[in-house]
Short mmCIF file of C-alpha atoms and ligand atoms in Angstrom, two decimals:
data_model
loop_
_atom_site.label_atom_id
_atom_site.label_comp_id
_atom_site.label_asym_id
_atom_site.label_seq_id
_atom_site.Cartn_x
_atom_site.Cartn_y
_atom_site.Cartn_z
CA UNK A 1 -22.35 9.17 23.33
CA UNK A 2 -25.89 8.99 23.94
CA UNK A 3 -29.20 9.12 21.92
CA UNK A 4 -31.63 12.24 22.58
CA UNK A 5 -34.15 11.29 20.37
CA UNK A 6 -34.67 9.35 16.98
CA UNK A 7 -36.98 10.16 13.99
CA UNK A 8 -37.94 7.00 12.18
CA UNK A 9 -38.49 7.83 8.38
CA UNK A 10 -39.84 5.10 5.73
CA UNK A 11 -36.12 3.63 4.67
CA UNK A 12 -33.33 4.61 7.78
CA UNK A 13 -34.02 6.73 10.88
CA UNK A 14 -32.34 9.76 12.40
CA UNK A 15 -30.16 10.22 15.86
CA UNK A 16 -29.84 13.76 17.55
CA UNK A 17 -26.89 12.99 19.64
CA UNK A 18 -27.26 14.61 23.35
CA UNK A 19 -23.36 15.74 22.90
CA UNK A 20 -24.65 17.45 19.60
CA UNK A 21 -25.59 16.68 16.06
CA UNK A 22 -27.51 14.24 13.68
CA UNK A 23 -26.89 11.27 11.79
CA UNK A 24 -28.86 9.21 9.74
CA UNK A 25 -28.67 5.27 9.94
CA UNK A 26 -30.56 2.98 7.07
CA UNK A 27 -32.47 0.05 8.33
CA UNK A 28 -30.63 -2.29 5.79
CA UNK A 29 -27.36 -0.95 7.47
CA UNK A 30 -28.72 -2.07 10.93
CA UNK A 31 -29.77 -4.95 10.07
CA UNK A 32 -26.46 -5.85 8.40
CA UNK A 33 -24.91 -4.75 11.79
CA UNK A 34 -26.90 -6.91 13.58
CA UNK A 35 -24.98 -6.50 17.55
CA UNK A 36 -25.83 -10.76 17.93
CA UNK A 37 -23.29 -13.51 18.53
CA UNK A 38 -25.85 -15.27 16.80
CA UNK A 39 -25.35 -12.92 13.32
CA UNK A 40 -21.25 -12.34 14.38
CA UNK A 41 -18.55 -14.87 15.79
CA UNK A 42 -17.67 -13.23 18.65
CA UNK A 43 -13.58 -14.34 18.52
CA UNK A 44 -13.05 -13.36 14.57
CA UNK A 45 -15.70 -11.08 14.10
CA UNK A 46 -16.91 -12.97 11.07
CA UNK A 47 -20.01 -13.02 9.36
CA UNK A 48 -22.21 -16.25 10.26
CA UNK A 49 -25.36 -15.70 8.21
CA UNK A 50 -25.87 -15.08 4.36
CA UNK A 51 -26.84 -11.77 3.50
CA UNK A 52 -29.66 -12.62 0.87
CA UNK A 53 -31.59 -14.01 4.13
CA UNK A 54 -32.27 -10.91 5.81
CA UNK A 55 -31.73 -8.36 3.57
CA UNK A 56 -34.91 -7.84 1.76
CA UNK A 57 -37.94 -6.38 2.94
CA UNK A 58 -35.81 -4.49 5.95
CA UNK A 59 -38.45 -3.11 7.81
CA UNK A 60 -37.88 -2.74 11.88
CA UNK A 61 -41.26 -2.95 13.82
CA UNK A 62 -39.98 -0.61 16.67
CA UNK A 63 -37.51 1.77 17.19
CA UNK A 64 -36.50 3.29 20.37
CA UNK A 65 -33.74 4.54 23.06
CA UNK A 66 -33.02 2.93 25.88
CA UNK A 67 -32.26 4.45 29.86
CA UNK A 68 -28.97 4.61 28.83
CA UNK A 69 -29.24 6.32 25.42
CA UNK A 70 -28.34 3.01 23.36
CA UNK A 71 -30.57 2.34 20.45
CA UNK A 72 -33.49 -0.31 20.20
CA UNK A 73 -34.74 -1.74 17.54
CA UNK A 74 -37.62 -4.48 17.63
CA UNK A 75 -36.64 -6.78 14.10
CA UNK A 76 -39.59 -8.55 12.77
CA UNK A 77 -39.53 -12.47 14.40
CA UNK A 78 -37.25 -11.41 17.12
CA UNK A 79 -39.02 -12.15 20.22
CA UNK A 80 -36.60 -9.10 22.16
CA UNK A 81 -35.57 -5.89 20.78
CA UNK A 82 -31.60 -5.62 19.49
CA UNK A 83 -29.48 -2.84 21.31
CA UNK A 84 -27.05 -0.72 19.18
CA UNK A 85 -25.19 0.83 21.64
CA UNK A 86 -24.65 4.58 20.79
CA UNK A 87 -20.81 5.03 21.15
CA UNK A 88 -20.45 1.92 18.06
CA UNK A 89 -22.95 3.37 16.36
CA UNK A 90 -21.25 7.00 16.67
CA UNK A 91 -18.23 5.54 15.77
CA UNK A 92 -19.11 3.73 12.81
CA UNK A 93 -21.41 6.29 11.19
CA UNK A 94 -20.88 6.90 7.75
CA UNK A 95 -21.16 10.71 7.01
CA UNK A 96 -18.79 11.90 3.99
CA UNK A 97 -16.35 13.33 6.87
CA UNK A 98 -16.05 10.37 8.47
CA UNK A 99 -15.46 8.24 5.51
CA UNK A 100 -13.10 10.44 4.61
CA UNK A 101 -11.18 10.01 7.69
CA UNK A 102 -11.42 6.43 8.02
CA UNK A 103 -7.81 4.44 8.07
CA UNK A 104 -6.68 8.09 8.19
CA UNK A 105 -3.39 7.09 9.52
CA UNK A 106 -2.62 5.61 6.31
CA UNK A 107 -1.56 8.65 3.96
CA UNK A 108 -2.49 9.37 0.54
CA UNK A 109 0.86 9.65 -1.92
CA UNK A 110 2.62 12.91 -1.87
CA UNK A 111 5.06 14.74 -4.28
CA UNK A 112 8.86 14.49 -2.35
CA UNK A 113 9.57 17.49 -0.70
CA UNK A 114 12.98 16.57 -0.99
CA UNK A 115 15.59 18.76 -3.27
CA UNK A 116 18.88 16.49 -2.95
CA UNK A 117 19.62 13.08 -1.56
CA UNK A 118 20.85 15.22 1.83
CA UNK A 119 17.05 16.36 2.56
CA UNK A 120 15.61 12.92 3.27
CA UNK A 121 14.85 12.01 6.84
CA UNK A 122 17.29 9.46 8.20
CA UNK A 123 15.26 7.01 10.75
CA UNK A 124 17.32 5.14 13.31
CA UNK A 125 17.57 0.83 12.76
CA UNK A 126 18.02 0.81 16.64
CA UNK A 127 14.52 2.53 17.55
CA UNK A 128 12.25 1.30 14.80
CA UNK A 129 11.42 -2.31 16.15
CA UNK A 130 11.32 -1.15 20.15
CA UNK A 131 9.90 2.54 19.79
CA UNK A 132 6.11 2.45 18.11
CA UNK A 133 6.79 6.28 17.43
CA UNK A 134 9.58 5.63 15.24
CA UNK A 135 8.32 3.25 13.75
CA UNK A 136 4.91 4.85 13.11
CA UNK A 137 6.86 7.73 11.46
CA UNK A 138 9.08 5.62 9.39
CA UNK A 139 5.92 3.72 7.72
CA UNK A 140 3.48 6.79 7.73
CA UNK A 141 6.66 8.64 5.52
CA UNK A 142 6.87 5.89 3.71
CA UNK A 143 3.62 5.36 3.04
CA UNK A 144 3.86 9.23 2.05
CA UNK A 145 6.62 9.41 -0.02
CA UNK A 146 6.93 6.28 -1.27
CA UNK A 147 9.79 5.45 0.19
CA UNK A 148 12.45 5.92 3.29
CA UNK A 149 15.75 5.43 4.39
CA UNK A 150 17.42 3.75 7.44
CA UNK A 151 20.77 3.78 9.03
CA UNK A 152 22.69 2.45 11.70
CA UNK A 153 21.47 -0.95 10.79
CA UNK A 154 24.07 -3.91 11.44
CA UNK A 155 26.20 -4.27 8.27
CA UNK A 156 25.44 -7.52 7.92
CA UNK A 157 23.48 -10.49 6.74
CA UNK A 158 20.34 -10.55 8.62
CA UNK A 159 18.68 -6.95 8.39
CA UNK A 160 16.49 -7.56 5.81
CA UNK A 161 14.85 -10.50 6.95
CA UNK A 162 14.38 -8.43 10.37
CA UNK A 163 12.16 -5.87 8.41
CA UNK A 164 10.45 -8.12 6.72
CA UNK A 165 9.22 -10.01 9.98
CA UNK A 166 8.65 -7.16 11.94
CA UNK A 167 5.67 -5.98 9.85
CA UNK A 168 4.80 -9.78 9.63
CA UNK A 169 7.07 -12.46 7.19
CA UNK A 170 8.90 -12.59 3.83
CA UNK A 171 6.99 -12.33 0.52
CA UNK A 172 8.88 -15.19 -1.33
CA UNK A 173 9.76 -14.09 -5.23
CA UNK A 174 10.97 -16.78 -7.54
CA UNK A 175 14.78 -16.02 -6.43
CA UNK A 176 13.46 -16.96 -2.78
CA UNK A 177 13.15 -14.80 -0.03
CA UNK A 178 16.36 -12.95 0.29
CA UNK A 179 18.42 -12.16 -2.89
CA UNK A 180 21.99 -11.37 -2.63
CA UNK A 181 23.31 -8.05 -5.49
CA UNK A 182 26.86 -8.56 -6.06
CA UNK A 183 28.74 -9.34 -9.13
CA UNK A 184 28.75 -12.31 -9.57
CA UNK A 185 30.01 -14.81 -12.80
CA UNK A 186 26.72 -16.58 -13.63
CA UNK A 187 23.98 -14.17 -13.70
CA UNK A 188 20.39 -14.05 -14.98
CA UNK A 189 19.87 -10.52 -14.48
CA UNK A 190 21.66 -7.61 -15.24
CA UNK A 191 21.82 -6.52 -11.52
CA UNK A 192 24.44 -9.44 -10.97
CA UNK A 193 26.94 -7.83 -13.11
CA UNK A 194 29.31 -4.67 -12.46
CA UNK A 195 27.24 -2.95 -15.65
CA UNK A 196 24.73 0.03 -14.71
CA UNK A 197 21.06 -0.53 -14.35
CA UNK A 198 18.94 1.81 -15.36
CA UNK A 199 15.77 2.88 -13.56
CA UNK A 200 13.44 -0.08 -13.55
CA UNK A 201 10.70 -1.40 -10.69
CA UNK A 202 11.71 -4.81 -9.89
CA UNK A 203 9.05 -7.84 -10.83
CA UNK A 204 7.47 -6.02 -13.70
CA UNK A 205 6.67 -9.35 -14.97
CA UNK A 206 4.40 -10.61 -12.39
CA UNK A 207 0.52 -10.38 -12.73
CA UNK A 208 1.01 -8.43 -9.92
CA UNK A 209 4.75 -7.23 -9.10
CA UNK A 210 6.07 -7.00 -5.43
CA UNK A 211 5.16 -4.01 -3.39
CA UNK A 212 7.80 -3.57 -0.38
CA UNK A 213 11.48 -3.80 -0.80
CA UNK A 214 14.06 -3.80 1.63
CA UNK A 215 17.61 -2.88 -0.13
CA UNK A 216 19.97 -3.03 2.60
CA UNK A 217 24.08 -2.27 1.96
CA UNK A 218 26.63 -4.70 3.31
CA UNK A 219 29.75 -3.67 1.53
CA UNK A 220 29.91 -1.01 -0.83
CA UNK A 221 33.75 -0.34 -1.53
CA UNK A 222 33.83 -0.81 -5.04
CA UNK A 223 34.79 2.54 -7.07
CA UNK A 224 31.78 3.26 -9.08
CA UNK A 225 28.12 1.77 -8.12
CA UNK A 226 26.22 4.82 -6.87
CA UNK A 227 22.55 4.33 -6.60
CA UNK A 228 19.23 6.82 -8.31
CA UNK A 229 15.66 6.71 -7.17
CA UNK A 230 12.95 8.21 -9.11
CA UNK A 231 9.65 8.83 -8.35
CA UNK A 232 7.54 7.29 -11.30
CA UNK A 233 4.38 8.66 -10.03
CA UNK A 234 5.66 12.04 -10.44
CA UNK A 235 7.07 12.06 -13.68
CA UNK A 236 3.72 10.33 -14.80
CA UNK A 237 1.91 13.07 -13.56
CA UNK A 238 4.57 15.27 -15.43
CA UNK A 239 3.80 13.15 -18.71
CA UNK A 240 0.03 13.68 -18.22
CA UNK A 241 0.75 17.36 -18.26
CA UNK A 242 2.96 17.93 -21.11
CA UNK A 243 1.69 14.71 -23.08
CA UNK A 244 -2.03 13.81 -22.07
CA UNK A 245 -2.45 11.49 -25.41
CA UNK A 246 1.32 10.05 -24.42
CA UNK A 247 -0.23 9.60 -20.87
CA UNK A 248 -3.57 7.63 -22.47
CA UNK A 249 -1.30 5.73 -24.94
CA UNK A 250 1.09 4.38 -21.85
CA UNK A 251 -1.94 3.40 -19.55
CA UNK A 252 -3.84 1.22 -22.54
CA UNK A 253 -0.80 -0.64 -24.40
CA UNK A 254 0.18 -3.97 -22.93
CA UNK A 255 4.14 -4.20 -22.81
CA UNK A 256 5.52 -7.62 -22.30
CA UNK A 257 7.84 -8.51 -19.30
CA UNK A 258 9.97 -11.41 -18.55
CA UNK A 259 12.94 -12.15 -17.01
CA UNK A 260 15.45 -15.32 -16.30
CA UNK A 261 14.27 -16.97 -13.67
CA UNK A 262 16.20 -20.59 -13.77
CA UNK A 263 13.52 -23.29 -15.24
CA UNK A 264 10.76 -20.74 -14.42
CA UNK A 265 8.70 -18.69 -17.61
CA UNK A 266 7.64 -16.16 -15.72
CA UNK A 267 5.59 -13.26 -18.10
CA UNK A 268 3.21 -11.11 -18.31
CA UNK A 269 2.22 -8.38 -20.38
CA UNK A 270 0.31 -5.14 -19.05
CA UNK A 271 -0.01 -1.35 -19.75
CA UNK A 272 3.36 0.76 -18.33
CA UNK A 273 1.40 3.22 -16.14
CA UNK A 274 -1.10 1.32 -14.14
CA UNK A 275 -4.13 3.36 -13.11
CA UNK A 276 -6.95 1.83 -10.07
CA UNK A 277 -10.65 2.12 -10.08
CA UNK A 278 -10.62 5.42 -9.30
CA UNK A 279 -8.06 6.46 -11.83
CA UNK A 280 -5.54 7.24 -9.83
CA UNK A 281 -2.17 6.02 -10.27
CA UNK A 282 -1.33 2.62 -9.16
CA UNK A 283 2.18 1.08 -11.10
CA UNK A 284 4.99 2.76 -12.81
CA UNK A 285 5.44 -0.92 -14.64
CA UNK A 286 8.77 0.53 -16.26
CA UNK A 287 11.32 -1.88 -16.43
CA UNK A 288 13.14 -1.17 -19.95
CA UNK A 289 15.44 -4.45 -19.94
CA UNK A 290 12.71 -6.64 -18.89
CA UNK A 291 11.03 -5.94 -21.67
CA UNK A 292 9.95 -8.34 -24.45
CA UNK A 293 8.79 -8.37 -27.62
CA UNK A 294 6.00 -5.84 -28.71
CA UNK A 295 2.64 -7.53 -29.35
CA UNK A 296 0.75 -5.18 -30.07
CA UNK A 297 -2.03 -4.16 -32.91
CA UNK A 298 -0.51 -2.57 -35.83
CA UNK A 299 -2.11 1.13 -35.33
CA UNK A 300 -0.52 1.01 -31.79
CA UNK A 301 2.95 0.97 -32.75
CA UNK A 302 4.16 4.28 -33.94
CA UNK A 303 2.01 5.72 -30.75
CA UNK A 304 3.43 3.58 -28.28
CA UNK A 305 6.86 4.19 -29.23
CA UNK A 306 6.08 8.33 -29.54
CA UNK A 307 5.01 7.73 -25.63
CA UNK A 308 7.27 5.29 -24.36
CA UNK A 309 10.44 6.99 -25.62
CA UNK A 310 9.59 10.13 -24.38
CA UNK A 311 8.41 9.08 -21.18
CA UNK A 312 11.55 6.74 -20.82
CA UNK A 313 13.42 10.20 -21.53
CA UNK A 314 11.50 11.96 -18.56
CA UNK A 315 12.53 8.75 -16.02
CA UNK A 316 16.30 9.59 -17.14
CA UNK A 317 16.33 13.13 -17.06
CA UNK A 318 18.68 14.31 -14.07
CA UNK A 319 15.99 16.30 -12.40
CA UNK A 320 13.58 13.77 -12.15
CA UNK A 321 16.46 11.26 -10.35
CA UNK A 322 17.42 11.90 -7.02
CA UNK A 323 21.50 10.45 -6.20
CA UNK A 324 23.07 8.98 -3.72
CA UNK A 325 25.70 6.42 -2.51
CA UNK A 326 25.03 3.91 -0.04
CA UNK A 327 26.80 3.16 3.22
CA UNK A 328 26.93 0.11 4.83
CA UNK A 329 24.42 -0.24 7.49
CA UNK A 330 21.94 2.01 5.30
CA UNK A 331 18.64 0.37 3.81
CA UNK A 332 16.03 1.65 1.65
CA UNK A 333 12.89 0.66 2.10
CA UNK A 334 10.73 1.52 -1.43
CA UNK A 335 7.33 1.13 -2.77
CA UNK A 336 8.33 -0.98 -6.02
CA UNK A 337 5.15 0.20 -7.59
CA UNK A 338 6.09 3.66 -7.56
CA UNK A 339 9.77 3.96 -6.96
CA UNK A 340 12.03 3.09 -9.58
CA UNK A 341 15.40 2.89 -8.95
CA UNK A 342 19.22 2.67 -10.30
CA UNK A 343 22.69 2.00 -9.75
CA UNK A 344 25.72 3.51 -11.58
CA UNK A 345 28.30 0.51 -13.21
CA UNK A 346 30.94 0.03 -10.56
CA UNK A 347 34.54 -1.71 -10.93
CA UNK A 348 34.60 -4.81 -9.15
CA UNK A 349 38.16 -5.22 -8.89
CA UNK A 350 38.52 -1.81 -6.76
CA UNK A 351 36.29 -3.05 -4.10
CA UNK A 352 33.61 -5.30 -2.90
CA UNK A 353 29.67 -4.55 -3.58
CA UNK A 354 27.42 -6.37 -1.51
CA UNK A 355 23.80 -5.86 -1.27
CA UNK A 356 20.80 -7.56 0.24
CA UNK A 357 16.97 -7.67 -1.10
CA UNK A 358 13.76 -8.78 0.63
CA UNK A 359 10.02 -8.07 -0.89
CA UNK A 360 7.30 -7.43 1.58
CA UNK A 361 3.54 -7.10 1.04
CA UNK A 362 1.61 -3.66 1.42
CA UNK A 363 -0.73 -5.51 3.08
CA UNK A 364 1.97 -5.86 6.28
CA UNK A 365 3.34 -2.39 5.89
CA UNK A 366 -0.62 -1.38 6.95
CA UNK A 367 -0.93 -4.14 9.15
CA UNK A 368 1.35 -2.97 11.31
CA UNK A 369 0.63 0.76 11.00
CA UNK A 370 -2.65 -0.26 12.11
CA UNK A 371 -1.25 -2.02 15.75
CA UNK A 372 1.44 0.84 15.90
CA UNK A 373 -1.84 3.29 15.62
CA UNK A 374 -3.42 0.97 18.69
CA UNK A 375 -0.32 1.01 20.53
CA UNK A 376 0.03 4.85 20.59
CA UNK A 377 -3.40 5.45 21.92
CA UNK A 378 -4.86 6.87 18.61
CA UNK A 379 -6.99 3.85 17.23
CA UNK A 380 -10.73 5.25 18.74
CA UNK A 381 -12.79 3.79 15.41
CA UNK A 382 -11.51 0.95 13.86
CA UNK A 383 -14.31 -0.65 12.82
CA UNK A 384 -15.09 -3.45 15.58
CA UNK A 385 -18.05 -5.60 14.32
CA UNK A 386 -19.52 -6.43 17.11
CA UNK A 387 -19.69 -3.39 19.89
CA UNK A 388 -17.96 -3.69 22.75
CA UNK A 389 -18.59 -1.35 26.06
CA UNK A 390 -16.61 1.58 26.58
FE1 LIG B 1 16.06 -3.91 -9.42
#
């Protein structure tokens, strides 16, 4: 890219692009973006002045191209003009398209386009660590859908922990950082029995529950023990349609959650459906057997019971559950804040059950979509701080 001319104005300028079109640039911006290994550490990229220092009073006392088509701007008390060079500046411009398109690679939610259990995408164990393709789909489908499935993985001890450090370590939950699912004779949790569990996100009483799970199938000969996954964000949205008071009621009241967790007390109370800033859902916190003791004001009650039950009914109804059994060597890989899932009672004297569980962060799931993006060739714009040279 190169600069074919610039018109100062009183608070940013403008840049006609010789390759075509116009974008403006506010002096505050520049001078935030000051291209200095004096203003940037030039290893980590990190900040090395405070902001209220130079960010009043932003006024540049030239402006100009240089022979190459870079920008200059003369700063007041610099004794030499800084250079902006064109292609960072290009890249990093800040038009509503481009913000839009920024960390495109990481997808929005979707609704499943899925119909049955038989229509999701299978993604080989084998490829996914060695080929950044497959593993750029698995994660971008993920990422997607909320969830995706894996086969062909070793039925065996191990598997979990392999996912879990490939996108970058183990988020450690207060059963440690792999948790064995069987039957087993002392349990705290209704997962370590043979009875059914219904759908239910898994650490619904943290302040903030687990994102990534790994559920990966060892054994699974026991007659019975078939497995549901539901897509809370979905029925939500189906609650908000047929029920938008139900909706309001289930995104205000605070539910309490706790579970056994050996010496530990670990609760916390917080509305079902979590919404973010934006409003947009963020946490199906639905976790019926984890929940405690209602605390909540007296006119709240009889609403958030009206709500709750009928949005519990909408997570149970057979069309909003999609079935399946697991195989050994198959692991789910879910978004716990949107995916709730299942499992049928089994008999535990026809066969043995074995599963294995291991909690990522999001954070690593876009980590690594981010260096899978970079490995592929695709990653023009991520947003260096300091500009380097084409
Ligand atoms: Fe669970």
């Amino acid at each position: 890219m190169q600069i074919k001319s610039i018109t100062p104005h009183e608070r940013f300028l403008t840049i006609d692009w010789v390759e075509g079109g116009t974008d403006n640039f506010h002096y505050v911006w520049l001078r935030d973006h000051l291209p200095d290994t004096t203003f940037f550490d030039t290893d980590t990229g990190e900040r090395l002045i405070d902001a209220h220092t130079y960010l009043f009073d932003v006024a540049p006392e030239d402006v100009s191209s240089d022979i190459n088509g870079d920008l200059e701007i003369t700063w007041p008390g610099a004794d030499q003009p800084s250079c902006y060079l064109a292609h960072w500046l290009y890249a990093n411009r800040y038009t509503n398209d481009t913000l839009a398109a920024r960390d495109a690679f990481i997808p929005s939610p979707e609704a499943w386009p899925y119909q049955s259990f038989d229509e999701v995408p299978r993604y080989d164990y084998a490829k996914i660590f060695d080929e950044p393709q497959a593993g750029f789909e698995l994660l971008h489908n993920f990422r997607t859908y909320g969830f995706a499935f894996i086969d062909g993985a070793p039925a065996a001890v191990g598997v979990v922990e392999n996912f879990a450090n490939w996108l970058g370590y183990v988020r450690e939950v207060v059963f440690g950082p792999v948790r064995d699912i069987r039957s087993e004779p002392n349990y705290d949790n209704v997962a370590f029995t043979s009875r059914d569990v219904k759908p239910h996100i898994d650490g619904s009483n943290y302040i903030y529950p687990y994102e990534v799970q790994f559920l990966h199938c060892i054994e699974n000969g026991a007659e019975g023990g078939d497995s549901d996954v539901v897509d809370g964000f979905a029925v939500a949205e189906k609650l908000k349609a047929v029920d938008p008071a139900a909706f309001d009621v289930l995104t205000r009241v605070k539910v309490a959650y706790r579970i056994g967790a050996g010496e530990h007390d670990l609760r916390h109370s917080a509305p079902v459906i979590g919404l973010d800033r934006e409003g947009e859902l963020h946490i199906i916190r639905f976790s019926n057997q984890q929940r405690r003791v209602l605390s909540v004001p007296f006119d709240d009650v009889e609403a958030f019971y009206a709500a709750y039950g009928l949005f519990s009914q909408m997570i149970n109804a057979p069309e909003n559950k999609m079935h399946f059994r697991f195989a050994p060597g198959e692991v789910l890989m879910f978004n716990n804040h949107r995916i709730l899932h299942a499992r049928d009672a089994f008999k535990p004297d026809t066969g043995r059950r074995h599963m294995q569980l291991a909690t990522a962060d999001m954070d690593m799931v876009d980590s690594r979509l981010r260096l899978l993006v970079r490995q592929l060739g695709r990653n023009d714009d991520l947003d260096l701080v300091l500009p380097r040279e084409p």
